[in-house]
Short mmCIF file of the C-alpha atoms (twelve columns), coordinates in Angstrom:
data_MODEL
# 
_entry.id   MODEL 
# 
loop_
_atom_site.group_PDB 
_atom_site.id 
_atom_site.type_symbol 
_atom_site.label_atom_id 
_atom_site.label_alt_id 
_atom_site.label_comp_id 
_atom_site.label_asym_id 
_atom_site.label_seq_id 
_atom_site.Cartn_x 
_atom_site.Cartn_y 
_atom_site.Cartn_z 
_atom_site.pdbx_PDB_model_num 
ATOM 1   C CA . UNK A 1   129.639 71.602  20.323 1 
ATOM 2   C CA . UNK A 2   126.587 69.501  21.633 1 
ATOM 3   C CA . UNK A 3   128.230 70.642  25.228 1 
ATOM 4   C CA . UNK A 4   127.723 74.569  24.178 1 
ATOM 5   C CA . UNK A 5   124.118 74.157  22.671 1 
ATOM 6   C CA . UNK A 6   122.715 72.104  25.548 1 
ATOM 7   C CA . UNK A 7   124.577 75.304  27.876 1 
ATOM 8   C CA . UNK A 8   122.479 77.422  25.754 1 
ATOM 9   C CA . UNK A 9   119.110 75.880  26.444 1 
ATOM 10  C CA . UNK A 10  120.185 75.771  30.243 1 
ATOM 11  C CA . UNK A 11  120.679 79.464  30.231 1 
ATOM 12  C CA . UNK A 12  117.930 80.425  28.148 1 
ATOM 13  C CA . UNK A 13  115.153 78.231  30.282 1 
ATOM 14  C CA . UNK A 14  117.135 79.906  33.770 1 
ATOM 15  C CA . UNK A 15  116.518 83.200  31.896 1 
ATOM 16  C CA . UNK A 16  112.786 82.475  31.307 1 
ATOM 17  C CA . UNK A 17  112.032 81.522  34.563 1 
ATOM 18  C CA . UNK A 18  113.619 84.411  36.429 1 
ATOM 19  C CA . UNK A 19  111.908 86.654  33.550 1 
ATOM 20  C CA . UNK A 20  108.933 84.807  34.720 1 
ATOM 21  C CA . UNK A 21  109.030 84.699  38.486 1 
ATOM 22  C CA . UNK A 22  109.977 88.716  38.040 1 
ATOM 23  C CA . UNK A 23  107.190 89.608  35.872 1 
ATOM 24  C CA . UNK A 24  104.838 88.327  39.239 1 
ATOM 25  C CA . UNK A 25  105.886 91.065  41.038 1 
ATOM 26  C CA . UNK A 26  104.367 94.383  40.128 1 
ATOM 27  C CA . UNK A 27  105.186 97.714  40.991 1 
ATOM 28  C CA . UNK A 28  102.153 98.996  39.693 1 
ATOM 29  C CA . UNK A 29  99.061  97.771  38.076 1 
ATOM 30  C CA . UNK A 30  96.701  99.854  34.734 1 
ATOM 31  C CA . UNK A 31  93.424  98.810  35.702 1 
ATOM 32  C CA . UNK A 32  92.916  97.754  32.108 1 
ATOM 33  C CA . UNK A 33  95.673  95.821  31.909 1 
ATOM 34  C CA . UNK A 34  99.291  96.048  31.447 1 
ATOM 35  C CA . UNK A 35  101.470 96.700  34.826 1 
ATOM 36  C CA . UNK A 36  105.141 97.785  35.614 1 
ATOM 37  C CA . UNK A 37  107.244 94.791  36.873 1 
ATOM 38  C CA . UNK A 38  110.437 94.140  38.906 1 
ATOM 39  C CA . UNK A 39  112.899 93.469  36.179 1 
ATOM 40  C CA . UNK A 40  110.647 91.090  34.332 1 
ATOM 41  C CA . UNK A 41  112.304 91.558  30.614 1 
ATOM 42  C CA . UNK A 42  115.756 92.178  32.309 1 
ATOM 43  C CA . UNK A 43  116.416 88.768  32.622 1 
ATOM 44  C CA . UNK A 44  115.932 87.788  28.477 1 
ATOM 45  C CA . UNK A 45  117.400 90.923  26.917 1 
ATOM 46  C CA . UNK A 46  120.718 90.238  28.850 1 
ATOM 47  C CA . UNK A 47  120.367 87.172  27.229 1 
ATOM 48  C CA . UNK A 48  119.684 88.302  23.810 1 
ATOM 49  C CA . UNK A 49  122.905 90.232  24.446 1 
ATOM 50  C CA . UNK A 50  124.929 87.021  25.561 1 
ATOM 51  C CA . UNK A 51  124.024 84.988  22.906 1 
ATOM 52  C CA . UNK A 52  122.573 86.767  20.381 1 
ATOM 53  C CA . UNK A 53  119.522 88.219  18.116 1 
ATOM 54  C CA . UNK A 54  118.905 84.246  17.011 1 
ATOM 55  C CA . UNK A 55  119.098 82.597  20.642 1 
ATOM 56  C CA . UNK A 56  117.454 85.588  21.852 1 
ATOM 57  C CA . UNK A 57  113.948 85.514  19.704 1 
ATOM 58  C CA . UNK A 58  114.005 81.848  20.350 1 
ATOM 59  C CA . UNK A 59  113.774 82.509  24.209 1 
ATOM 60  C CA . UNK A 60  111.526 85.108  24.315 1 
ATOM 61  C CA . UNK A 61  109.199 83.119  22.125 1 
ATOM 62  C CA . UNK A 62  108.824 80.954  25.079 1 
ATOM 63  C CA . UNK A 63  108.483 83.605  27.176 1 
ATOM 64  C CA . UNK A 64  106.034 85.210  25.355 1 
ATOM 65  C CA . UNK A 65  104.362 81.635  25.081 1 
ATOM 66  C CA . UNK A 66  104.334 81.829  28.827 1 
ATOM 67  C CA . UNK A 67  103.156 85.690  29.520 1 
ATOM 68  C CA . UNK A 68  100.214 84.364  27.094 1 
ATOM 69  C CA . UNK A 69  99.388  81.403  29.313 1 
ATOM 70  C CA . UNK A 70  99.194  83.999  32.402 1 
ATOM 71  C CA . UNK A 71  97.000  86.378  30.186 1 
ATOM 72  C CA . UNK A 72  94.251  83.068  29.511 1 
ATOM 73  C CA . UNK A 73  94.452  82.590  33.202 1 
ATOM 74  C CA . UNK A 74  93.533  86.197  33.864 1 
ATOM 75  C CA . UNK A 75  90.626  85.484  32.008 1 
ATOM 76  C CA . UNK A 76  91.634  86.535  28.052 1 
ATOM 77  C CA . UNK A 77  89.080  84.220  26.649 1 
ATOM 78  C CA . UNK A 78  86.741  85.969  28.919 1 
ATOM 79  C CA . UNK A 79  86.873  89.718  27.370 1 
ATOM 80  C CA . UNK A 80  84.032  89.483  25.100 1 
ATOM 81  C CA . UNK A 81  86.623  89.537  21.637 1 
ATOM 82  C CA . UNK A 82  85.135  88.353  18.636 1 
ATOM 83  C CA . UNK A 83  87.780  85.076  17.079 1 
ATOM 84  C CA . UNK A 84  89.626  87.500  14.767 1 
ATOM 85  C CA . UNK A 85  90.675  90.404  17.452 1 
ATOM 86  C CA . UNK A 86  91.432  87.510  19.795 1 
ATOM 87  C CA . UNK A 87  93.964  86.354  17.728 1 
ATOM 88  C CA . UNK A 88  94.910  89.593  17.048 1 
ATOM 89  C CA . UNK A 89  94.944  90.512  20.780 1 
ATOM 90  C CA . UNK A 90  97.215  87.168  20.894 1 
ATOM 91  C CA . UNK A 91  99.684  87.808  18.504 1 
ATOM 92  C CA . UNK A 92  100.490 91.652  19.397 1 
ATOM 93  C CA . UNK A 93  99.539  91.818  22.924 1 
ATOM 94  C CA . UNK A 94  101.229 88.594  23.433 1 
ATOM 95  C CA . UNK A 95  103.628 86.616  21.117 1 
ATOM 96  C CA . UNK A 96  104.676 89.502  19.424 1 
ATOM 97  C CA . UNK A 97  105.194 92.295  22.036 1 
ATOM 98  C CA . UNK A 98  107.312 89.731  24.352 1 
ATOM 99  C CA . UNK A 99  109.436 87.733  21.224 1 
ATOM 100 C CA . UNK A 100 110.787 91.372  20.137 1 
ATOM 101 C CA . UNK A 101 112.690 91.574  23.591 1 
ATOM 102 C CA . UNK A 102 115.116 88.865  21.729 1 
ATOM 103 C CA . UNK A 103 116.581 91.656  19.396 1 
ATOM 104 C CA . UNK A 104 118.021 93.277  22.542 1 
ATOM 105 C CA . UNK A 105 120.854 91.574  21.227 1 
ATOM 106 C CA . UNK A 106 121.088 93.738  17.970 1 
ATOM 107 C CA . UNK A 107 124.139 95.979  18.713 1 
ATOM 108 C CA . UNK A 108 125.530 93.972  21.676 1 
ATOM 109 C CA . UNK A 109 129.319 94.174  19.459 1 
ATOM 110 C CA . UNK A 110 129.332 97.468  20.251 1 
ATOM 111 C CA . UNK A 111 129.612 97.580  24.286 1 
ATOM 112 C CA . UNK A 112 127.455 99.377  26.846 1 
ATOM 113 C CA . UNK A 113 125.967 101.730 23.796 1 
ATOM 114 C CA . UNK A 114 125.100 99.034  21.714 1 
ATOM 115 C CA . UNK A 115 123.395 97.072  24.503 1 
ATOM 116 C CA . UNK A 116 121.483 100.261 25.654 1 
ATOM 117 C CA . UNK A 117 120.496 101.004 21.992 1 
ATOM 118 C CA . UNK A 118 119.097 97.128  21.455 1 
ATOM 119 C CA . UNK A 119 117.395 97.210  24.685 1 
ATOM 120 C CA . UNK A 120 116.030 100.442 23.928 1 
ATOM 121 C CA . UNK A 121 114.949 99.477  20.570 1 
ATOM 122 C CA . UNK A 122 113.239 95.943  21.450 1 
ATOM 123 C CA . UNK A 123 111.317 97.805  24.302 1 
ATOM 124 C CA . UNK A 124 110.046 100.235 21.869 1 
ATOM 125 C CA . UNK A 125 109.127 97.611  19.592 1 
ATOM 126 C CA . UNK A 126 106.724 96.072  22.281 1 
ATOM 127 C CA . UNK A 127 105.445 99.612  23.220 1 
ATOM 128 C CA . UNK A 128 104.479 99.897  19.303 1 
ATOM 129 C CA . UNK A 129 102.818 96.609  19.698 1 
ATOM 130 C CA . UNK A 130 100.873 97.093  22.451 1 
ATOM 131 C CA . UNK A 131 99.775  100.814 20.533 1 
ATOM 132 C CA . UNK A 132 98.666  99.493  17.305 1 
ATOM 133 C CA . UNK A 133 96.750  96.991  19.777 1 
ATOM 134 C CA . UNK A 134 95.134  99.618  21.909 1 
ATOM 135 C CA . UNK A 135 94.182  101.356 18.203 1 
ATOM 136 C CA . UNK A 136 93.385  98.044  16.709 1 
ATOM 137 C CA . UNK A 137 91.643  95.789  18.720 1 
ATOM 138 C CA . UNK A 138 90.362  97.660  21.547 1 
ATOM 139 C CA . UNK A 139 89.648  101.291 20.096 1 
ATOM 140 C CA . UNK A 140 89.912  102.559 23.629 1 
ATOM 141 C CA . UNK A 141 89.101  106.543 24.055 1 
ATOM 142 C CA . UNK A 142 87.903  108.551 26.698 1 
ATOM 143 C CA . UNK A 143 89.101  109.379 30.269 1 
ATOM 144 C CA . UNK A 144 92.468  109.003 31.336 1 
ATOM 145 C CA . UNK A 145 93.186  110.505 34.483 1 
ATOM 146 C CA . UNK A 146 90.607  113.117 36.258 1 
ATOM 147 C CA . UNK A 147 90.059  115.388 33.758 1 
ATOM 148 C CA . UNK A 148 91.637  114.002 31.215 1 
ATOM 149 C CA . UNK A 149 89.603  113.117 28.126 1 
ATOM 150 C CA . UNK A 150 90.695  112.074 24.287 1 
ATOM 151 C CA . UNK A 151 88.382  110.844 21.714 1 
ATOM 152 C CA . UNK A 152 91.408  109.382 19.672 1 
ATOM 153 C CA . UNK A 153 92.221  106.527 20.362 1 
ATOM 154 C CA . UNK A 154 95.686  106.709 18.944 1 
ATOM 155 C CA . UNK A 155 96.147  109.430 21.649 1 
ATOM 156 C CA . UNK A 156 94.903  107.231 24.370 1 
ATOM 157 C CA . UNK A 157 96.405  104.205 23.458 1 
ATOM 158 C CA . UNK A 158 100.313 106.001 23.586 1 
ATOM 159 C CA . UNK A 159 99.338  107.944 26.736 1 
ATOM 160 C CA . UNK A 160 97.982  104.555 28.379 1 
ATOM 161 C CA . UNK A 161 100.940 102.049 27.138 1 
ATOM 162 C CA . UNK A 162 103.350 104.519 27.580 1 
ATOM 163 C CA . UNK A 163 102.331 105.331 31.432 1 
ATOM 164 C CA . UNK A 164 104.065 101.793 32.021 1 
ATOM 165 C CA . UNK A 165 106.284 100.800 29.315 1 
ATOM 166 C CA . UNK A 166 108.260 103.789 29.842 1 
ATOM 167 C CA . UNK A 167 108.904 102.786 33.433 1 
ATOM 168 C CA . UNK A 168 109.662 99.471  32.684 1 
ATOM 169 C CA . UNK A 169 111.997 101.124 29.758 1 
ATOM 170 C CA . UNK A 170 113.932 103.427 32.581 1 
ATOM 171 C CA . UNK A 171 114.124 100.104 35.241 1 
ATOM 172 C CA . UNK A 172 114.899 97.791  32.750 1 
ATOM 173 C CA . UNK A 173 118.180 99.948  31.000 1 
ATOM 174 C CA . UNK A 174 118.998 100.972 34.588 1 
ATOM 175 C CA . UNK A 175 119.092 97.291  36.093 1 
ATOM 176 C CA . UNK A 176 121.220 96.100  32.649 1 
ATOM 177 C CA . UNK A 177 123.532 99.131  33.105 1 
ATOM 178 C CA . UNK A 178 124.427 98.248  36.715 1 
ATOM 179 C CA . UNK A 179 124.943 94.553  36.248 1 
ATOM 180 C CA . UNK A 180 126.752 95.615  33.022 1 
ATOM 181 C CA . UNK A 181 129.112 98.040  34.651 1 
ATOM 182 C CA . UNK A 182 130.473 95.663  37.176 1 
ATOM 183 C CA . UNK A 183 133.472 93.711  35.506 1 
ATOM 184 C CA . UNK A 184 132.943 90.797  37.312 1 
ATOM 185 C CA . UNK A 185 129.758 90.916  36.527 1 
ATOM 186 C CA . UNK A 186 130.325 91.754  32.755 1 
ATOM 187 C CA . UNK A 187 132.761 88.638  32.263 1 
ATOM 188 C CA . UNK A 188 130.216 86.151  33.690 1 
ATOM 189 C CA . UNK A 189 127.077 87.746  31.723 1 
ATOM 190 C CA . UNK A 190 128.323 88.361  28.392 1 
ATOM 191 C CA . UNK A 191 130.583 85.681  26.109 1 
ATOM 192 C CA . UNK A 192 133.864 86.540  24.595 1 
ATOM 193 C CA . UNK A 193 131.617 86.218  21.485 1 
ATOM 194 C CA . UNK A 194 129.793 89.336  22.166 1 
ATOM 195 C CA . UNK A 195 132.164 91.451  23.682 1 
# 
């Protein structure tokens, strides 16, 4: 038993840091922040889906603990927020929009749909993070692309989030799909336990 938990912890903290070393390398960059990655959440919803919802939202809690230590390097504490939108900014920018990855592993009983649907529905969950943040905290409005303008900021916020968490939606189910559709692949990823 001890032999299986300290596993666990192996896996999760190889998961992190390939999550990690993959969210470095952008595809693209928002100029007001947000970016689409190589893979970066690939690495901890497969495995949410090998060990679980539980195991999962521990893991990505580190992670997220991590993507927030990169955000204070790229100068959070330096964006003029007043204490209660920075921990605001924090917990749904941040913690929260990176631990929901961890329910990737929602459905992961029910095969190849199941995993799709949970990694769906976890990246959806950040996107309506990082929304109600855009709404929220920064109340952004205005122009989008060249001659594009909105003065709601509920408009802006979906159009802006979405121009990159889509992407990373579309890389992120197509990456899991092909490691998923290998067998060999498939036996080594995912336990008996969630097969």
């Amino acid at each position: 038993m001890k032999n299986s938990k300290t596993k666990i912890l192996v896996e999760g903290a190889i998961m992190v840091a390939l999550a990690t070393a993959l969210s470095f390398i952008r595809v693209f960059r928002l100029p007001w922040g947000g970016s689409i990655t190589l893979l970066s959440m690939l690495p901890i919803v497969l495995f949410s889906i090998r060990r679980g919802v539980k195991s999962g939202l521990a893991v990505s809690f580190v992670y997220s603990l991590i993507q927030f230590a990169q955000g204070v390097i790229g100068g959070l504490f330096g964006w003029g927020l007043t204490p209660a939108m920075l921990i605001a900014c924090i917990f749904l920018d941040y913690i929260g929009a990176f631990t929901v990855l961890g329910i990737a592993g929602l459905f992961r009983r029910k095969g190849l749909p199941g995993w799709i649907c949970g990694i769906s529905l976890a990246v959806f969950l950040r996107f309506v993070l990082h929304l109600l943040s855009g709404v929220i905290i920064w109340q952004s409005f205005g122009e989008l692309w060249n001659g594009f303008f909105t003065e709601s900021t509920w408009l802006y916020s979906f159009l802006y989030n979405g121009c990159y968490m889509l992407p990373e939606l579309i890389f992120t189910l197509a990456g899991a799909i092909a490691l998923l559709e290998v067998p060999q692949t498939r036996r080594f990823l995912i336990t008996d336990e969630a097969m």
